[in-house]
Amino acid sequence: MKKVTKVSFALGSLGILMIFGAILLQYKSFKNVEKKDNSREISMKDVESGTEEVIEEPSVVVDDTEITEITEEGTGDQEIEEVQGATVEEVTTPVYDDVTTIPVEPIVYDNMTMRQLAEKLNRSLKSTISGQGYLIASYSLELGIDPYLATAIILHETGCNSGTCSSLVRSCNNVGGQKGGPSCGGGAYKAYPTLEEGIKGYLDNLYRNYISHGLTTAEAIGPKYAASTTWASQVNGYIALVRNK
């Protein structure tokens, strides 16, 4: 009985000691927390009063530009190394000179462009029909007529190459000696209201009555176009003149 009493007493004493120890540990923990809070409060007061040094975040400088070091989540406290003194290369967009695209004129006849062909014809066109080379060249090619042949017939029929054009050209804009109405001054030859209409009317007649029927040379056209037996040779002479100018 005495032995049981001694064991009970020892266990009771041990329990009291454990409770006392737990209370003591809780008290110390409370004191530590309070101490930390007081220390934080004192530090904030010192900072505000100017007695505590403020530690700024580390920073690095790249070409005199301050960059605050940023630590991304999950990268740890890795520092930026070898930044000071580094050169940041400037990325520039290449500048290209303005390039003006000049369209290339197509070759239309005898290894010439339309402009070059018109200039060649104009060198043989004088007096009233001066400067009409572009109209003759462009409309002839549109219809499928040889521009040299068309110009040569005009020169033969009007005399414009050697000086003043005939009265038929000057009065009635008839450049090809066409007959028909409306009449030019009551005669057999046709009158046109403008020189442009006269040139186009002549080329339309040349295509419709000769070229479209396969008569494409002075020799083939001559017997039907004029009564003169020398007409073809004279037209061929003008063709050579136009080509060589």
PDB file of C-alpha atoms in Angstrom:
ATOM      1  CA  MET A   1       0.000   0.000   0.000  1.00  0.00           C
ATOM      2  CA  LYS A   2       2.856   2.309   0.807  1.00  0.00           C
ATOM      3  CA  LYS A   3       4.495   1.424  -2.496  1.00  0.00           C
ATOM      4  CA  VAL A   4       1.412   2.447  -4.485  1.00  0.00           C
ATOM      5  CA  THR A   5       1.215   5.710  -2.615  1.00  0.00           C
ATOM      6  CA  LYS A   6       4.820   6.530  -3.472  1.00  0.00           C
ATOM      7  CA  VAL A   7       4.250   5.866  -7.194  1.00  0.00           C
ATOM      8  CA  SER A   8       1.125   8.043  -7.225  1.00  0.00           C
ATOM      9  CA  PHE A   9       2.962  10.808  -5.508  1.00  0.00           C
ATOM     10  CA  ALA A  10       5.831  10.634  -8.031  1.00  0.00           C
ATOM     11  CA  LEU A  11       3.461  10.722 -10.989  1.00  0.00           C
ATOM     12  CA  GLY A  12       1.569  13.659  -9.524  1.00  0.00           C
ATOM     13  CA  SER A  13       4.808  15.573  -8.969  1.00  0.00           C
ATOM     14  CA  LEU A  14       5.885  14.854 -12.544  1.00  0.00           C
ATOM     15  CA  GLY A  15       2.570  16.161 -13.906  1.00  0.00           C
ATOM     16  CA  ILE A  16       2.895  19.346 -11.895  1.00  0.00           C
ATOM     17  CA  LEU A  17       6.412  19.871 -13.225  1.00  0.00           C
ATOM     18  CA  MET A  18       5.228  19.368 -16.843  1.00  0.00           C
ATOM     19  CA  ILE A  19       2.422  21.874 -16.387  1.00  0.00           C
ATOM     20  CA  PHE A  20       4.799  24.382 -14.854  1.00  0.00           C
ATOM     21  CA  GLY A  21       7.265  23.840 -17.729  1.00  0.00           C
ATOM     22  CA  ALA A  22       4.565  24.421 -20.313  1.00  0.00           C
ATOM     23  CA  ILE A  23       3.506  27.650 -18.621  1.00  0.00           C
ATOM     24  CA  LEU A  24       7.129  28.789 -18.496  1.00  0.00           C
ATOM     25  CA  LEU A  25       7.658  28.080 -22.218  1.00  0.00           C
ATOM     26  CA  GLN A  26       4.479  29.947 -23.176  1.00  0.00           C
ATOM     27  CA  TYR A  27       5.599  32.911 -21.090  1.00  0.00           C
ATOM     28  CA  LYS A  28       9.003  33.020 -22.770  1.00  0.00           C
ATOM     29  CA  SER A  29       7.395  32.809 -26.209  1.00  0.00           C
ATOM     30  CA  PHE A  30       5.117  35.710 -25.368  1.00  0.00           C
ATOM     31  CA  LYS A  31       8.090  37.755 -24.207  1.00  0.00           C
ATOM     32  CA  ASN A  32       9.986  37.096 -27.436  1.00  0.00           C
ATOM     33  CA  VAL A  33       7.045  38.246 -29.546  1.00  0.00           C
ATOM     34  CA  GLU A  34       6.654  41.367 -27.446  1.00  0.00           C
ATOM     35  CA  LYS A  35      10.378  42.057 -27.698  1.00  0.00           C
ATOM     36  CA  LYS A  36      10.242  41.806 -31.502  1.00  0.00           C
ATOM     37  CA  ASP A  37       7.281  44.155 -31.655  1.00  0.00           C
ATOM     38  CA  ASN A  38       9.013  46.657 -29.425  1.00  0.00           C
ATOM     39  CA  SER A  39      12.182  46.423 -31.477  1.00  0.00           C
ATOM     40  CA  ARG A  40      10.168  47.091 -34.678  1.00  0.00           C
ATOM     41  CA  GLU A  41       8.436  50.040 -33.061  1.00  0.00           C
ATOM     42  CA  ILE A  42      11.755  51.517 -31.917  1.00  0.00           C
ATOM     43  CA  SER A  43      13.300  51.065 -35.373  1.00  0.00           C
ATOM     44  CA  MET A  44      10.424  52.860 -37.095  1.00  0.00           C
ATOM     45  CA  LYS A  45      10.676  55.727 -34.597  1.00  0.00           C
ATOM     46  CA  ASP A  46      14.433  55.973 -35.152  1.00  0.00           C
ATOM     47  CA  VAL A  47      13.931  56.112 -38.906  1.00  0.00           C
ATOM     48  CA  GLU A  48      11.377  58.868 -38.576  1.00  0.00           C
ATOM     49  CA  SER A  49      13.635  60.827 -36.200  1.00  0.00           C
ATOM     50  CA  GLY A  50      16.627  60.426 -38.527  1.00  0.00           C
ATOM     51  CA  THR A  51      18.781  58.430 -36.048  1.00  0.00           C
ATOM     52  CA  GLU A  52      18.470  55.129 -37.901  1.00  0.00           C
ATOM     53  CA  GLU A  53      20.190  54.516 -41.262  1.00  0.00           C
ATOM     54  CA  VAL A  54      17.880  53.578 -44.046  1.00  0.00           C
ATOM     55  CA  ILE A  55      19.163  50.695 -46.200  1.00  0.00           C
ATOM     56  CA  GLU A  56      18.084  51.096 -49.803  1.00  0.00           C
ATOM     57  CA  GLU A  57      17.504  48.258 -52.203  1.00  0.00           C
ATOM     58  CA  PRO A  58      20.550  47.358 -54.251  1.00  0.00           C
ATOM     59  CA  SER A  59      20.638  48.815 -57.737  1.00  0.00           C
ATOM     60  CA  VAL A  60      22.810  48.580 -60.798  1.00  0.00           C
ATOM     61  CA  VAL A  61      23.710  51.180 -63.416  1.00  0.00           C
ATOM     62  CA  VAL A  62      23.792  50.568 -67.158  1.00  0.00           C
ATOM     63  CA  ASP A  63      25.117  53.538 -69.167  1.00  0.00           C
ATOM     64  CA  ASP A  64      24.244  56.009 -66.370  1.00  0.00           C
ATOM     65  CA  THR A  65      20.694  54.674 -66.150  1.00  0.00           C
ATOM     66  CA  GLU A  66      19.708  53.334 -62.727  1.00  0.00           C
ATOM     67  CA  ILE A  67      17.950  49.999 -62.769  1.00  0.00           C
ATOM     68  CA  THR A  68      16.464  48.577 -59.541  1.00  0.00           C
ATOM     69  CA  GLU A  69      17.269  44.938 -59.227  1.00  0.00           C
ATOM     70  CA  ILE A  70      14.168  42.795 -59.513  1.00  0.00           C
ATOM     71  CA  THR A  71      14.120  39.281 -58.123  1.00  0.00           C
ATOM     72  CA  GLU A  72      11.485  37.176 -59.839  1.00  0.00           C
ATOM     73  CA  GLU A  73       9.529  34.612 -57.878  1.00  0.00           C
ATOM     74  CA  GLY A  74      11.238  31.270 -57.954  1.00  0.00           C
ATOM     75  CA  THR A  75      14.665  32.615 -59.033  1.00  0.00           C
ATOM     76  CA  GLY A  76      16.052  33.054 -55.506  1.00  0.00           C
ATOM     77  CA  ASP A  77      18.408  35.879 -54.631  1.00  0.00           C
ATOM     78  CA  GLN A  78      20.421  35.684 -57.857  1.00  0.00           C
ATOM     79  CA  GLU A  79      22.229  38.962 -58.408  1.00  0.00           C
ATOM     80  CA  ILE A  80      22.833  40.782 -61.655  1.00  0.00           C
ATOM     81  CA  GLU A  81      26.503  40.397 -62.446  1.00  0.00           C
ATOM     82  CA  GLU A  82      28.813  42.238 -64.789  1.00  0.00           C
ATOM     83  CA  VAL A  83      26.273  44.949 -65.489  1.00  0.00           C
ATOM     84  CA  GLN A  84      28.209  48.047 -64.542  1.00  0.00           C
ATOM     85  CA  GLY A  85      30.224  49.270 -67.498  1.00  0.00           C
ATOM     86  CA  ALA A  86      28.270  47.212 -70.009  1.00  0.00           C
ATOM     87  CA  THR A  87      27.299  48.890 -73.272  1.00  0.00           C
ATOM     88  CA  VAL A  88      23.709  48.730 -74.402  1.00  0.00           C
ATOM     89  CA  GLU A  89      23.738  48.557 -78.178  1.00  0.00           C
ATOM     90  CA  GLU A  90      21.248  50.789 -79.879  1.00  0.00           C
ATOM     91  CA  VAL A  91      18.943  48.952 -82.250  1.00  0.00           C
ATOM     92  CA  THR A  92      18.356  50.999 -85.347  1.00  0.00           C
ATOM     93  CA  THR A  93      15.989  50.450 -88.220  1.00  0.00           C
ATOM     94  CA  PRO A  94      17.816  50.495 -91.557  1.00  0.00           C
ATOM     95  CA  VAL A  95      17.004  53.545 -93.652  1.00  0.00           C
ATOM     96  CA  TYR A  96      16.560  52.973 -97.356  1.00  0.00           C
ATOM     97  CA  ASP A  97      16.837  55.672 -99.968  1.00  0.00           C
ATOM     98  CA  ASP A  98      13.659  56.486-101.782  1.00  0.00           C
ATOM     99  CA  VAL A  99      13.607  54.543-105.002  1.00  0.00           C
ATOM    100  CA  THR A 100      11.531  55.965-107.801  1.00  0.00           C
ATOM    101  CA  THR A 101      10.365  53.299-110.197  1.00  0.00           C
ATOM    102  CA  ILE A 102      10.425  54.526-113.775  1.00  0.00           C
ATOM    103  CA  PRO A 103       8.077  52.513-115.971  1.00  0.00           C
ATOM    104  CA  VAL A 104       9.742  50.973-119.007  1.00  0.00           C
ATOM    105  CA  GLU A 105       8.070  51.966-122.271  1.00  0.00           C
ATOM    106  CA  PRO A 106       7.293  49.015-124.514  1.00  0.00           C
ATOM    107  CA  ILE A 107       8.775  48.658-127.965  1.00  0.00           C
ATOM    108  CA  VAL A 108       5.980  49.165-130.494  1.00  0.00           C
ATOM    109  CA  TYR A 109       7.597  49.367-133.935  1.00  0.00           C
ATOM    110  CA  ASP A 110      11.030  49.110-135.584  1.00  0.00           C
ATOM    111  CA  ASN A 111      12.734  48.677-132.178  1.00  0.00           C
ATOM    112  CA  MET A 112      11.261  51.975-130.939  1.00  0.00           C
ATOM    113  CA  THR A 113       8.823  53.035-128.249  1.00  0.00           C
ATOM    114  CA  MET A 114       5.705  54.979-129.177  1.00  0.00           C
ATOM    115  CA  ARG A 115       7.353  58.226-128.123  1.00  0.00           C
ATOM    116  CA  GLN A 116      10.448  57.538-130.225  1.00  0.00           C
ATOM    117  CA  LEU A 117       8.353  56.558-133.237  1.00  0.00           C
ATOM    118  CA  ALA A 118       6.255  59.723-132.971  1.00  0.00           C
ATOM    119  CA  GLU A 119       9.419  61.856-132.808  1.00  0.00           C
ATOM    120  CA  LYS A 120      10.779  60.133-135.917  1.00  0.00           C
ATOM    121  CA  LEU A 121       7.571  60.800-137.878  1.00  0.00           C
ATOM    122  CA  ASN A 122       7.470  64.421-136.721  1.00  0.00           C
ATOM    123  CA  ARG A 123      10.850  65.051-138.318  1.00  0.00           C
ATOM    124  CA  SER A 124       9.147  64.610-141.725  1.00  0.00           C
ATOM    125  CA  LEU A 125       5.852  66.357-140.944  1.00  0.00           C
ATOM    126  CA  LYS A 126       5.869  70.069-141.728  1.00  0.00           C
ATOM    127  CA  SER A 127       3.465  72.972-142.101  1.00  0.00           C
ATOM    128  CA  THR A 128      -0.186  72.211-141.254  1.00  0.00           C
ATOM    129  CA  ILE A 129       0.437  68.610-140.119  1.00  0.00           C
ATOM    130  CA  SER A 130       3.494  69.464-138.011  1.00  0.00           C
ATOM    131  CA  GLY A 131       3.544  67.597-134.683  1.00  0.00           C
ATOM    132  CA  GLN A 132       0.914  65.020-135.667  1.00  0.00           C
ATOM    133  CA  GLY A 133       3.389  62.119-135.441  1.00  0.00           C
ATOM    134  CA  TYR A 134       1.920  60.626-132.270  1.00  0.00           C
ATOM    135  CA  LEU A 135      -1.631  60.545-133.661  1.00  0.00           C
ATOM    136  CA  ILE A 136      -0.481  58.948-136.928  1.00  0.00           C
ATOM    137  CA  ALA A 137       1.764  56.407-135.164  1.00  0.00           C
ATOM    138  CA  SER A 138      -0.699  55.349-132.464  1.00  0.00           C
ATOM    139  CA  TYR A 139      -3.790  55.132-134.703  1.00  0.00           C
ATOM    140  CA  SER A 140      -1.887  53.324-137.483  1.00  0.00           C
ATOM    141  CA  LEU A 141      -0.644  50.655-135.072  1.00  0.00           C
ATOM    142  CA  GLU A 142      -4.112  50.349-133.574  1.00  0.00           C
ATOM    143  CA  LEU A 143      -5.503  49.522-137.005  1.00  0.00           C
ATOM    144  CA  GLY A 144      -2.546  47.375-138.055  1.00  0.00           C
ATOM    145  CA  ILE A 145      -1.098  49.766-140.646  1.00  0.00           C
ATOM    146  CA  ASP A 146       2.627  50.315-141.212  1.00  0.00           C
ATOM    147  CA  PRO A 147       3.258  53.846-139.770  1.00  0.00           C
ATOM    148  CA  TYR A 148       5.983  54.528-142.357  1.00  0.00           C
ATOM    149  CA  LEU A 149       3.631  53.626-145.203  1.00  0.00           C
ATOM    150  CA  ALA A 150       0.783  55.733-143.764  1.00  0.00           C
ATOM    151  CA  THR A 151       3.055  58.768-143.330  1.00  0.00           C
ATOM    152  CA  ALA A 152       4.617  58.365-146.770  1.00  0.00           C
ATOM    153  CA  ILE A 153       1.209  58.451-148.488  1.00  0.00           C
ATOM    154  CA  ILE A 154       0.313  61.627-146.570  1.00  0.00           C
ATOM    155  CA  LEU A 155       3.548  63.304-147.654  1.00  0.00           C
ATOM    156  CA  HIS A 156       2.981  62.300-151.277  1.00  0.00           C
ATOM    157  CA  GLU A 157      -0.662  63.455-151.349  1.00  0.00           C
ATOM    158  CA  THR A 158      -0.190  66.760-149.498  1.00  0.00           C
ATOM    159  CA  GLY A 159       3.342  67.975-150.238  1.00  0.00           C
ATOM    160  CA  CYS A 160       3.759  68.887-146.533  1.00  0.00           C
ATOM    161  CA  ASN A 161       7.341  67.571-146.378  1.00  0.00           C
ATOM    162  CA  SER A 162       8.774  70.158-148.761  1.00  0.00           C
ATOM    163  CA  GLY A 163       6.944  73.247-147.509  1.00  0.00           C
ATOM    164  CA  THR A 164       3.377  74.486-147.322  1.00  0.00           C
ATOM    165  CA  CYS A 165       0.689  71.812-147.374  1.00  0.00           C
ATOM    166  CA  SER A 166      -1.841  71.740-150.202  1.00  0.00           C
ATOM    167  CA  SER A 167      -5.016  73.805-150.031  1.00  0.00           C
ATOM    168  CA  LEU A 168      -6.985  70.551-149.584  1.00  0.00           C
ATOM    169  CA  VAL A 169      -5.228  70.055-146.235  1.00  0.00           C
ATOM    170  CA  ARG A 170      -5.345  73.701-145.188  1.00  0.00           C
ATOM    171  CA  SER A 171      -8.981  74.280-146.148  1.00  0.00           C
ATOM    172  CA  CYS A 172     -10.638  70.897-145.578  1.00  0.00           C
ATOM    173  CA  ASN A 173      -8.260  68.837-143.349  1.00  0.00           C
ATOM    174  CA  ASN A 174      -8.077  66.153-146.049  1.00  0.00           C
ATOM    175  CA  VAL A 175      -4.597  64.556-145.755  1.00  0.00           C
ATOM    176  CA  GLY A 176      -5.002  61.534-148.017  1.00  0.00           C
ATOM    177  CA  GLY A 177      -6.750  62.863-151.121  1.00  0.00           C
ATOM    178  CA  GLN A 178      -9.995  61.030-150.247  1.00  0.00           C
ATOM    179  CA  LYS A 179     -13.041  61.695-152.359  1.00  0.00           C
ATOM    180  CA  GLY A 180     -16.617  61.868-151.098  1.00  0.00           C
ATOM    181  CA  GLY A 181     -18.881  64.088-149.037  1.00  0.00           C
ATOM    182  CA  PRO A 182     -19.354  66.392-147.439  1.00  0.00           C
ATOM    183  CA  SER A 183     -17.636  68.154-150.294  1.00  0.00           C
ATOM    184  CA  CYS A 184     -14.630  70.408-149.907  1.00  0.00           C
ATOM    185  CA  GLY A 185     -15.594  73.643-151.713  1.00  0.00           C
ATOM    186  CA  GLY A 186     -18.149  71.928-153.976  1.00  0.00           C
ATOM    187  CA  GLY A 187     -15.564  69.609-155.543  1.00  0.00           C
ATOM    188  CA  ALA A 188     -15.073  65.832-155.527  1.00  0.00           C
ATOM    189  CA  TYR A 189     -12.827  65.722-152.479  1.00  0.00           C
ATOM    190  CA  LYS A 190     -14.081  65.203-148.946  1.00  0.00           C
ATOM    191  CA  ALA A 191     -13.974  67.807-146.184  1.00  0.00           C
ATOM    192  CA  TYR A 192     -13.336  67.076-142.481  1.00  0.00           C
ATOM    193  CA  PRO A 193     -14.243  69.439-139.621  1.00  0.00           C
ATOM    194  CA  THR A 194     -10.888  69.036-137.807  1.00  0.00           C
ATOM    195  CA  LEU A 195      -7.376  67.907-138.673  1.00  0.00           C
ATOM    196  CA  GLU A 196      -7.586  65.024-136.199  1.00  0.00           C
ATOM    197  CA  GLU A 197     -10.778  63.770-137.843  1.00  0.00           C
ATOM    198  CA  GLY A 198      -9.136  64.159-141.253  1.00  0.00           C
ATOM    199  CA  ILE A 199      -6.115  62.035-140.208  1.00  0.00           C
ATOM    200  CA  LYS A 200      -8.293  59.341-138.613  1.00  0.00           C
ATOM    201  CA  GLY A 201     -10.668  59.380-141.617  1.00  0.00           C
ATOM    202  CA  TYR A 202      -7.722  58.852-143.976  1.00  0.00           C
ATOM    203  CA  LEU A 203      -6.338  55.948-141.883  1.00  0.00           C
ATOM    204  CA  ASP A 204      -9.805  54.361-141.578  1.00  0.00           C
ATOM    205  CA  ASN A 205     -10.157  54.496-145.368  1.00  0.00           C
ATOM    206  CA  LEU A 206      -6.644  53.049-145.884  1.00  0.00           C
ATOM    207  CA  TYR A 207      -7.389  50.132-143.566  1.00  0.00           C
ATOM    208  CA  ARG A 208     -10.927  49.442-144.762  1.00  0.00           C
ATOM    209  CA  ASN A 209     -10.306  49.536-148.513  1.00  0.00           C
ATOM    210  CA  TYR A 210      -6.691  48.325-148.753  1.00  0.00           C
ATOM    211  CA  ILE A 211      -4.936  46.850-145.669  1.00  0.00           C
ATOM    212  CA  SER A 212      -7.869  44.651-144.619  1.00  0.00           C
ATOM    213  CA  HIS A 213      -7.872  43.211-148.165  1.00  0.00           C
ATOM    214  CA  GLY A 214      -4.200  42.258-147.985  1.00  0.00           C
ATOM    215  CA  LEU A 215      -2.918  45.292-149.906  1.00  0.00           C
ATOM    216  CA  THR A 216      -0.107  46.275-147.537  1.00  0.00           C
ATOM    217  CA  THR A 217       2.601  47.689-149.819  1.00  0.00           C
ATOM    218  CA  ALA A 218       2.811  50.715-152.072  1.00  0.00           C
ATOM    219  CA  GLU A 219       2.988  48.432-155.127  1.00  0.00           C
ATOM    220  CA  ALA A 220      -0.192  46.597-154.102  1.00  0.00           C
ATOM    221  CA  ILE A 221      -2.070  49.762-153.138  1.00  0.00           C
ATOM    222  CA  GLY A 222      -1.006  51.967-156.088  1.00  0.00           C
ATOM    223  CA  PRO A 223      -3.191  50.656-158.944  1.00  0.00           C
ATOM    224  CA  LYS A 224      -6.352  51.072-156.899  1.00  0.00           C
ATOM    225  CA  TYR A 225      -5.351  54.249-154.985  1.00  0.00           C
ATOM    226  CA  ALA A 226      -4.097  56.456-157.854  1.00  0.00           C
ATOM    227  CA  ALA A 227      -4.048  56.587-161.629  1.00  0.00           C
ATOM    228  CA  SER A 228      -0.361  57.528-161.789  1.00  0.00           C
ATOM    229  CA  THR A 229       1.988  54.684-162.673  1.00  0.00           C
ATOM    230  CA  THR A 230       4.759  56.320-160.640  1.00  0.00           C
ATOM    231  CA  TRP A 231       2.676  56.601-157.489  1.00  0.00           C
ATOM    232  CA  ALA A 232       4.135  53.458-155.816  1.00  0.00           C
ATOM    233  CA  SER A 233       7.759  54.418-156.481  1.00  0.00           C
ATOM    234  CA  GLN A 234       7.200  57.926-155.157  1.00  0.00           C
ATOM    235  CA  VAL A 235       5.543  56.564-151.972  1.00  0.00           C
ATOM    236  CA  ASN A 236       8.450  54.140-151.488  1.00  0.00           C
ATOM    237  CA  GLY A 237      10.801  57.108-151.764  1.00  0.00           C
ATOM    238  CA  TYR A 238       8.949  58.824-148.930  1.00  0.00           C
ATOM    239  CA  ILE A 239       9.041  55.617-146.860  1.00  0.00           C
ATOM    240  CA  ALA A 240      12.854  55.614-147.106  1.00  0.00           C
ATOM    241  CA  LEU A 241      12.943  59.308-146.231  1.00  0.00           C
ATOM    242  CA  VAL A 242      10.837  58.821-143.085  1.00  0.00           C
ATOM    243  CA  ARG A 243      12.778  55.727-141.986  1.00  0.00           C
ATOM    244  CA  ASN A 244      16.165  57.416-142.313  1.00  0.00           C
ATOM    245  CA  LYS A 245      15.282  60.631-140.436  1.00  0.00           C
TER     246      LYS A 245
END
